[in-house]
mmCIF file of C-alpha atoms in Angstrom:
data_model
loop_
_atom_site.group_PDB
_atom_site.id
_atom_site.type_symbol
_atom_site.label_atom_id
_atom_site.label_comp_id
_atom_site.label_asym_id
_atom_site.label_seq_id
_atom_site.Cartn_x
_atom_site.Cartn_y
_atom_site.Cartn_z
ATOM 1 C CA UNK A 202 -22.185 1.334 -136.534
ATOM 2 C CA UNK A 203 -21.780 1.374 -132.607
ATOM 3 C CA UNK A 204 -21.682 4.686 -131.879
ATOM 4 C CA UNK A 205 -22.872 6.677 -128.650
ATOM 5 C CA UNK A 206 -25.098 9.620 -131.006
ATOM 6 C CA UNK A 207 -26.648 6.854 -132.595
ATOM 7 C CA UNK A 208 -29.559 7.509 -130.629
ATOM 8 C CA UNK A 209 -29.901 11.406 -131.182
ATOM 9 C CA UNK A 210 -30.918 10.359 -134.847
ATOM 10 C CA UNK A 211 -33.627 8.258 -132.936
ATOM 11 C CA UNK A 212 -34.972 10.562 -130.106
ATOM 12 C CA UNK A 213 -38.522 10.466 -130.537
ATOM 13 C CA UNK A 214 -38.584 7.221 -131.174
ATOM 14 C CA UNK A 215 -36.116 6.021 -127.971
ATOM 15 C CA UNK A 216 -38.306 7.860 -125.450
ATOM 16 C CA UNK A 217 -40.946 5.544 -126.378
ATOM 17 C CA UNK A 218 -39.058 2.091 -127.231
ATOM 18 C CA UNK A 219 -37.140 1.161 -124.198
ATOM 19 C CA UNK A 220 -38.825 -0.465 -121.455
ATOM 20 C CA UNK A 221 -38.979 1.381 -118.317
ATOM 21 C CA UNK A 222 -36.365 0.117 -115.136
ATOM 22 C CA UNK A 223 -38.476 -2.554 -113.390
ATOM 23 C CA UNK A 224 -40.357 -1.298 -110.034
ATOM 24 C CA UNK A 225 -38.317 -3.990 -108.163
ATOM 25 C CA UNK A 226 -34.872 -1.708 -109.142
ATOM 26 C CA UNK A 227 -36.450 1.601 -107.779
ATOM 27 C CA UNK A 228 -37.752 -0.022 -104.794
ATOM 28 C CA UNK A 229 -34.103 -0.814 -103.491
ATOM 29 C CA UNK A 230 -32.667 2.293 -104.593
ATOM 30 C CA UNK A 231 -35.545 3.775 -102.036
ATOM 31 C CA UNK A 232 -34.937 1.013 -99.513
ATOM 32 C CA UNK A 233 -31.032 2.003 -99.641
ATOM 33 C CA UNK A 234 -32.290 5.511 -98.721
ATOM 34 C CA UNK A 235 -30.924 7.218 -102.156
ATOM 35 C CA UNK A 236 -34.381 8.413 -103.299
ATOM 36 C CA UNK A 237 -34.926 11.239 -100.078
ATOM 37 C CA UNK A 238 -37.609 13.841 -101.378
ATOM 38 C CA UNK A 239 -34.812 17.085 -101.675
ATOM 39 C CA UNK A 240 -31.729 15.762 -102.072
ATOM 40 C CA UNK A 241 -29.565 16.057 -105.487
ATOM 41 C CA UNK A 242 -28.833 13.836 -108.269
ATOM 42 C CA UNK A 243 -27.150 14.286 -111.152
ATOM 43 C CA UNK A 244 -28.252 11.803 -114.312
ATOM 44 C CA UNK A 245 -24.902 11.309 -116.563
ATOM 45 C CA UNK A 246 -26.166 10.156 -120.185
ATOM 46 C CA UNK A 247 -29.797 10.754 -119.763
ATOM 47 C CA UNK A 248 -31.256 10.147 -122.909
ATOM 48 C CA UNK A 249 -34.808 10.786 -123.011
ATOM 49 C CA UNK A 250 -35.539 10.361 -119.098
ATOM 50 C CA UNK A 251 -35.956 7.082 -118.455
ATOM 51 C CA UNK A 252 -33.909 7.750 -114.945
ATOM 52 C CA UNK A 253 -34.591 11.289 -114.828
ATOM 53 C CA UNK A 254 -38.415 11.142 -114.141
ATOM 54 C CA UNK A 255 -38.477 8.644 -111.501
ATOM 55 C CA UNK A 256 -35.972 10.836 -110.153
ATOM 56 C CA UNK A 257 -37.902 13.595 -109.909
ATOM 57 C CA UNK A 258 -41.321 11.952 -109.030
ATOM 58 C CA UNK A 259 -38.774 10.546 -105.963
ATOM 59 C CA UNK A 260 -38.791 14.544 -105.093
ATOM 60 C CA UNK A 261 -35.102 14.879 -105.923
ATOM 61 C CA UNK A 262 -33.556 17.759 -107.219
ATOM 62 C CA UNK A 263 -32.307 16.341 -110.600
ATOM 63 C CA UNK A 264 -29.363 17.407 -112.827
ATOM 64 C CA UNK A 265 -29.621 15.660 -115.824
ATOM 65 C CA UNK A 266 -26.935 15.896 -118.659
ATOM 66 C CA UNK A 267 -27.299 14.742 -122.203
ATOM 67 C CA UNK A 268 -24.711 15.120 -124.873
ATOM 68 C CA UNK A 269 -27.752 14.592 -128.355
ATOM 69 C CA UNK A 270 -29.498 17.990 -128.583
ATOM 70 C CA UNK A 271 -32.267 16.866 -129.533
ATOM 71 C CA UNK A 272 -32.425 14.183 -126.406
ATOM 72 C CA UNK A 273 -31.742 17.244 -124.469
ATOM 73 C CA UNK A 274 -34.792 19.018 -126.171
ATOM 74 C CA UNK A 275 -37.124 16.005 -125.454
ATOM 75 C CA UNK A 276 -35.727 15.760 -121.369
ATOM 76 C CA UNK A 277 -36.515 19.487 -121.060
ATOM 77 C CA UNK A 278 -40.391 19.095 -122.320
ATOM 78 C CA UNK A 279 -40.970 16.103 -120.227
ATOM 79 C CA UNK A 280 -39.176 17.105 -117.257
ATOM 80 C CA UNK A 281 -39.658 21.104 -116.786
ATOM 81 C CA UNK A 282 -38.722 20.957 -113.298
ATOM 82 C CA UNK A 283 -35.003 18.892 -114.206
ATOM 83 C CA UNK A 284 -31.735 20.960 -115.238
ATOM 84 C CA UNK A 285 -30.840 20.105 -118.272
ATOM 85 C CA UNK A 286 -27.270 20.279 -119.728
ATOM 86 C CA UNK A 287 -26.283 19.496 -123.433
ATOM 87 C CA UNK A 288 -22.583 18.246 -122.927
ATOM 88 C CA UNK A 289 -20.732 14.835 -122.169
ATOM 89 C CA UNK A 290 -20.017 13.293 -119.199
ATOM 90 C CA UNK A 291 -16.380 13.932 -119.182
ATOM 91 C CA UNK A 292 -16.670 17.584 -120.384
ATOM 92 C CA UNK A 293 -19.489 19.081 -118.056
ATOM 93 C CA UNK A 294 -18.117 21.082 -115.070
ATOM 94 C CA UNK A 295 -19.336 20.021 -111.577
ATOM 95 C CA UNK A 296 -19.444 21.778 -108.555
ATOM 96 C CA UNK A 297 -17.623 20.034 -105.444
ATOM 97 C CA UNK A 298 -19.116 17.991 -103.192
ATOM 98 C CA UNK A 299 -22.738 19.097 -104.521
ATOM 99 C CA UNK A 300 -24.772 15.599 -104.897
ATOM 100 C CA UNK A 301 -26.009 12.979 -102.959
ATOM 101 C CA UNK A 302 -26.538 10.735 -105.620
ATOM 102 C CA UNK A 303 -24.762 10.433 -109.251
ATOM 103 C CA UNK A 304 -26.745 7.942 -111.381
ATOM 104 C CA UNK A 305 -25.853 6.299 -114.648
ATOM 105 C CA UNK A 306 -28.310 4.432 -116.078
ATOM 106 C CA UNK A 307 -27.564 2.338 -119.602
ATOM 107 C CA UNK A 308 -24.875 4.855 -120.058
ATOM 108 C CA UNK A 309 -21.681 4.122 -118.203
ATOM 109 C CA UNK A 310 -20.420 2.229 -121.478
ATOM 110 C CA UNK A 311 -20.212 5.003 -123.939
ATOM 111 C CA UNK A 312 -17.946 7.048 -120.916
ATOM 112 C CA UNK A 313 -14.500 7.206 -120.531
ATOM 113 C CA UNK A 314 -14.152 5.888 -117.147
ATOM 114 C CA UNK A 315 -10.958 7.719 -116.342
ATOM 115 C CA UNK A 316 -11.945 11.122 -116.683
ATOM 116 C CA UNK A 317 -15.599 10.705 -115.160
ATOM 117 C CA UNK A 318 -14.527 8.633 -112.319
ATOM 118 C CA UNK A 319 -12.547 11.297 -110.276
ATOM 119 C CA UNK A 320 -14.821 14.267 -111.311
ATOM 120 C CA UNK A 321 -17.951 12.283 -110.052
ATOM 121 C CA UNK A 322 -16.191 11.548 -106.924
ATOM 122 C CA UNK A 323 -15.515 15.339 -106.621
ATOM 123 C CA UNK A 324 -19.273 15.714 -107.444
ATOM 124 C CA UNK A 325 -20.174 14.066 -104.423
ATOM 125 C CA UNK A 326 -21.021 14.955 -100.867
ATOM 126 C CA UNK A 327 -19.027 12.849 -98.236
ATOM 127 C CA UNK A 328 -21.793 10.237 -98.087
ATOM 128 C CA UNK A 329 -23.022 10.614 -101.564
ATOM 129 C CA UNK A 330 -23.336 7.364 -103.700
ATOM 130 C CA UNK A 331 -22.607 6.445 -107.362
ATOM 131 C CA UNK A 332 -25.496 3.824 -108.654
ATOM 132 C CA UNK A 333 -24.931 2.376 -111.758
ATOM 133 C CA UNK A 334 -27.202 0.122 -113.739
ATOM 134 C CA UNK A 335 -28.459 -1.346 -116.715
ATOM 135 C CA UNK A 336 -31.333 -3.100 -118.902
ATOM 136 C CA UNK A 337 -29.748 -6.257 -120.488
ATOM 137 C CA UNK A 338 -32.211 -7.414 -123.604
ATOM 138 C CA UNK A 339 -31.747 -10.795 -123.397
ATOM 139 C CA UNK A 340 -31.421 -12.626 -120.166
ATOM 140 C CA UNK A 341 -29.059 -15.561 -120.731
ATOM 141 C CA UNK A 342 -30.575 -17.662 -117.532
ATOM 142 C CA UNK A 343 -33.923 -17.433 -118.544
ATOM 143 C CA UNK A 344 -35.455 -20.576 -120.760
ATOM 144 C CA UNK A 345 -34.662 -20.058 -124.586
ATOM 145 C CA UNK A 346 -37.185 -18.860 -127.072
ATOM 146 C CA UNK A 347 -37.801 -19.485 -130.520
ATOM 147 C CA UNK A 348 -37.121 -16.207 -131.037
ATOM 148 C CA UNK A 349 -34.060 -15.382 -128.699
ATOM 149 C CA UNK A 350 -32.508 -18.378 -131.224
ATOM 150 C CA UNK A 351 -33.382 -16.041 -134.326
ATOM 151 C CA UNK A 352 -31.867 -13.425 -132.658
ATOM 152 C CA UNK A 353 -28.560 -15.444 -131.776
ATOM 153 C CA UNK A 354 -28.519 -16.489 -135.865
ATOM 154 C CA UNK A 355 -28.386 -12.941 -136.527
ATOM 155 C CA UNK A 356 -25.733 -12.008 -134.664
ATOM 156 C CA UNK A 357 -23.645 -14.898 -135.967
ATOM 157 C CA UNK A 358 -24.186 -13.662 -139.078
ATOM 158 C CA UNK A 359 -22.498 -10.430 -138.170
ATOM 159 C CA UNK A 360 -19.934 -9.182 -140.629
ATOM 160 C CA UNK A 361 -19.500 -6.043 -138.698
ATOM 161 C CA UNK A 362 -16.613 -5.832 -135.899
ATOM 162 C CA UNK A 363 -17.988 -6.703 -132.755
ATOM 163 C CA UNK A 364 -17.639 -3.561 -129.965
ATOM 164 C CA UNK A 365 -14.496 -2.737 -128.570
ATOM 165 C CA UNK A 366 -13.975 -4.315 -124.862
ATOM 166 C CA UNK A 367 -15.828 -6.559 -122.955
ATOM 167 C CA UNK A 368 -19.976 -6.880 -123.434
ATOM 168 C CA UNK A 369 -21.605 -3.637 -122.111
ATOM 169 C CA UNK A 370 -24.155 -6.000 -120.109
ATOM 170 C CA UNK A 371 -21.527 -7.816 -118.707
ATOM 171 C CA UNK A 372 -21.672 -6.705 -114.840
ATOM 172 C CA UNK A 373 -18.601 -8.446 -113.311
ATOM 173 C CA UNK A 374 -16.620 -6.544 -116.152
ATOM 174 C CA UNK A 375 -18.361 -3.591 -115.082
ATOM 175 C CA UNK A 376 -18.076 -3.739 -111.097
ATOM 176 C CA UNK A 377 -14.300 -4.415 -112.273
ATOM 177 C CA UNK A 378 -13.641 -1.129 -114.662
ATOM 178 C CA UNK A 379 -15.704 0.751 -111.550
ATOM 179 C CA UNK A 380 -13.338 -0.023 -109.144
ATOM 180 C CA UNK A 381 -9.858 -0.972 -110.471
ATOM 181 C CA UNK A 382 -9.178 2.976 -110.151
ATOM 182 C CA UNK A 383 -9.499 2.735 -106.215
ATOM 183 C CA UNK A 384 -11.884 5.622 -105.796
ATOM 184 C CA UNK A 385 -14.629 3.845 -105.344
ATOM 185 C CA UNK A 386 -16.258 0.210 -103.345
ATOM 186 C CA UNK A 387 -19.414 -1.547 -104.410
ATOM 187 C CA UNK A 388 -21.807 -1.184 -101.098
ATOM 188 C CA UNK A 389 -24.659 -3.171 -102.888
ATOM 189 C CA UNK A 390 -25.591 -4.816 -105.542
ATOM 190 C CA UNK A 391 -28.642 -6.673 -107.390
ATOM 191 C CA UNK A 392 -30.099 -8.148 -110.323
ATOM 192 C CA UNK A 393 -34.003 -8.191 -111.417
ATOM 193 C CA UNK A 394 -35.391 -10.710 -113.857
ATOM 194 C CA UNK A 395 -38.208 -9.431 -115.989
ATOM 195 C CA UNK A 396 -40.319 -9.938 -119.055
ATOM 196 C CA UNK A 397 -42.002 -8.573 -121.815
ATOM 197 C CA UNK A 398 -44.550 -9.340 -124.818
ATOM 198 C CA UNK A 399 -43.500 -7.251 -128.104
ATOM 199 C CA UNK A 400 -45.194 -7.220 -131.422
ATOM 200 C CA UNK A 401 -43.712 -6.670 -134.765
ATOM 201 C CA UNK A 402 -43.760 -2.933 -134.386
ATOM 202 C CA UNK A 403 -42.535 -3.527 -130.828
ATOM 203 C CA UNK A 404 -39.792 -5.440 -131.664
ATOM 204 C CA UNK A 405 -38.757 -2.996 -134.900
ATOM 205 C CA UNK A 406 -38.692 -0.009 -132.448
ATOM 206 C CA UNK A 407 -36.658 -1.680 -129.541
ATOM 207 C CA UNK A 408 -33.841 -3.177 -131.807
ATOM 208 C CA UNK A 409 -33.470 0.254 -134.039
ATOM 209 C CA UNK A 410 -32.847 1.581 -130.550
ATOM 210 C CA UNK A 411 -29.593 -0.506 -130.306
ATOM 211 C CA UNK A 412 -26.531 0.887 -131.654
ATOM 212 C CA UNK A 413 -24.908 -2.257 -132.964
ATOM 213 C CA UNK A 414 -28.028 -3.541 -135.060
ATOM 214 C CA UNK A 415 -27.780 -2.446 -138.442
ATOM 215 C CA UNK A 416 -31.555 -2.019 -140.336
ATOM 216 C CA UNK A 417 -30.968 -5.245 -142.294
ATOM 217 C CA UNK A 418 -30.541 -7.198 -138.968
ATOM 218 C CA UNK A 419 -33.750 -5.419 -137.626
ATOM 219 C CA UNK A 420 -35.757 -6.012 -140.294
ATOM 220 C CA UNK A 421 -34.729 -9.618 -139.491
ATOM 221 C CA UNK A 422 -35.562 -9.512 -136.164
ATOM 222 C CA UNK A 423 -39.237 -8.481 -137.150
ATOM 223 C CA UNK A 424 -40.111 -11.138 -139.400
ATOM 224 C CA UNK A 425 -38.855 -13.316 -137.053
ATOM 225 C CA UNK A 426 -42.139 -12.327 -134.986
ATOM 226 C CA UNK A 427 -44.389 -12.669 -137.948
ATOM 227 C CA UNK A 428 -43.221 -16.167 -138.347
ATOM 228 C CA UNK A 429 -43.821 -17.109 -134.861
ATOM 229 C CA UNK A 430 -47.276 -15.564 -134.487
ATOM 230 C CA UNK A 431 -46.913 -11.993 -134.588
ATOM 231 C CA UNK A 432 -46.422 -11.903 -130.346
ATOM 232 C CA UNK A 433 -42.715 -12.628 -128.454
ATOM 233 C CA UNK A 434 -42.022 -13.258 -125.197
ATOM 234 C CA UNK A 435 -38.751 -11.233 -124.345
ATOM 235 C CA UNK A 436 -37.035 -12.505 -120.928
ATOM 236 C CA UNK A 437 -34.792 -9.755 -120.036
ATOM 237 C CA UNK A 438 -32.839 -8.792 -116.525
ATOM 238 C CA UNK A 439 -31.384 -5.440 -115.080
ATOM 239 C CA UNK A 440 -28.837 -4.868 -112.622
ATOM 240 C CA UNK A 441 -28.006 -2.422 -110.416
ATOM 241 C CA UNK A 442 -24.788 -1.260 -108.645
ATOM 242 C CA UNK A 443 -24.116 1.322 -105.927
ATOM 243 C CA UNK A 444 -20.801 2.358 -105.228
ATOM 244 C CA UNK A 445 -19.202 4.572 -102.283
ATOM 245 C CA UNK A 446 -16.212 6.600 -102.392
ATOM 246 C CA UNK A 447 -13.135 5.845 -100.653
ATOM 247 C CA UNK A 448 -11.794 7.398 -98.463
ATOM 248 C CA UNK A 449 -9.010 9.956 -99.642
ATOM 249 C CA UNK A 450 -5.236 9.703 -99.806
ATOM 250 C CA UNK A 451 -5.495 11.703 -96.047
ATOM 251 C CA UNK A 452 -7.559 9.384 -94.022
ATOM 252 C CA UNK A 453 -10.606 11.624 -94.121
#
């Protein structure tokens, strides 16, 4: 069931059922100076857009590569003005030292981290950052909710193998698998707590989004809202991480 094409088979649907990256999360990405009208960023994973277009409304010059063809399709007629490249992360070529900013937004997950690392580090001018983040549905320090409990006896009802490795949301594990490799340092990093009020449909189209929810489960999850009203509060958070490369084996 988890599996990183799971959302090609959903592509219409995706561009519309994730939440956008709160305003807080672009702000600092600005305030850090990574969003300069001209410079170039490449989007690994891109999905439908949901990095690529604030991107480009930034006035970057954005790369954006997409392994799902028809993801691809969907970036290229909502984002004329992006290039758009059907491949995987650790398959596209990359010119040296020709971004100033590498983004991966919900995506670094489904990469393996030893083949992208050192080609993104190629990637990138000399002061050229990596910025990692995520949306993580279901913020564990906000207050409970009736329904975040229906959600938990779900998942403990899981038959299905959880996935392989530590949680995808889990951002120490994360900071960890980006730098154990030495090639790059965290410069900054942030979290952003946000929320948002789903209906039924809502709710339906979010959690087919997710690659480890089988359609039982979300069909679950959307009665759930019917029996508490027909109107959820979801408390969720995002985090963000930019990383710098080191300096080479030489000094320089």
């Amino acid at each position: 069931m988890v599996d990183g094409m799971h959302f090609e088979g959903l592509a219409d649907e995706y561009a519309t059922a994730r939440p956008p990256y709160p305003p807080e999360l672009w702000r600092r990405l600005h305030d850090l100076g990574l969003l300069r009208p001209g410079t170039t960023a490449l989007d690994l994973g891109a999905g439908s857009g949901q990095a690529t277009g604030p991107l480009l409304s930034a006035g970057l010059r954005v790369t954006a590569i997409e392994p799902g063809r028809r993801l691809a399709r969907l970036l290229r007629e909502s984002y004329p003005t992006a290039t758009v490249q059907v491949a995987r992360a650790e398959d596209v070529e990359l010119p040296a030292s020709s971004f100033d900013l590498v983004v991966a937004a919900t995506a670094i997950h489904w990469m393996d981290l030893p083949i992208v690392l050192p080609r993104v580090r190629a990637a990138l001018t000399d002061d050229g950052r990596l910025a990692v983040w995520r949306n993580v549905f279901g913020d564990s320090e906000a207050p409970p909710t009736p329904f975040r409990a229906r959600v938990a006896e779900i998942v403990r009802a899981r038959r299905a193998p959880p996935r392989p490795g530590p949680p995808a949301e889990d951002f120490a594990a994360t900071t960890g698998a980006l730098t154990e490799s030495g090639l790059f340092a965290v410069v900054d990093a942030s979290t952003y707590r946000w929320s948002l009020d789903l209906d039924a449909d809502g709710v339906g189209r979010l959690f087919r989004t997710f690659s480890d929810w089988s359609a039982a489960e979300v069909a679950q999850a959307v009665d759930a809202v019917g029996e508490l009203g027909g109107t959820v509060t979801e408390h969720y958070s995002s985090w963000l991480l930019v990383l710098a490369p080191t300096p080479d084996e030489s000094g320089s």
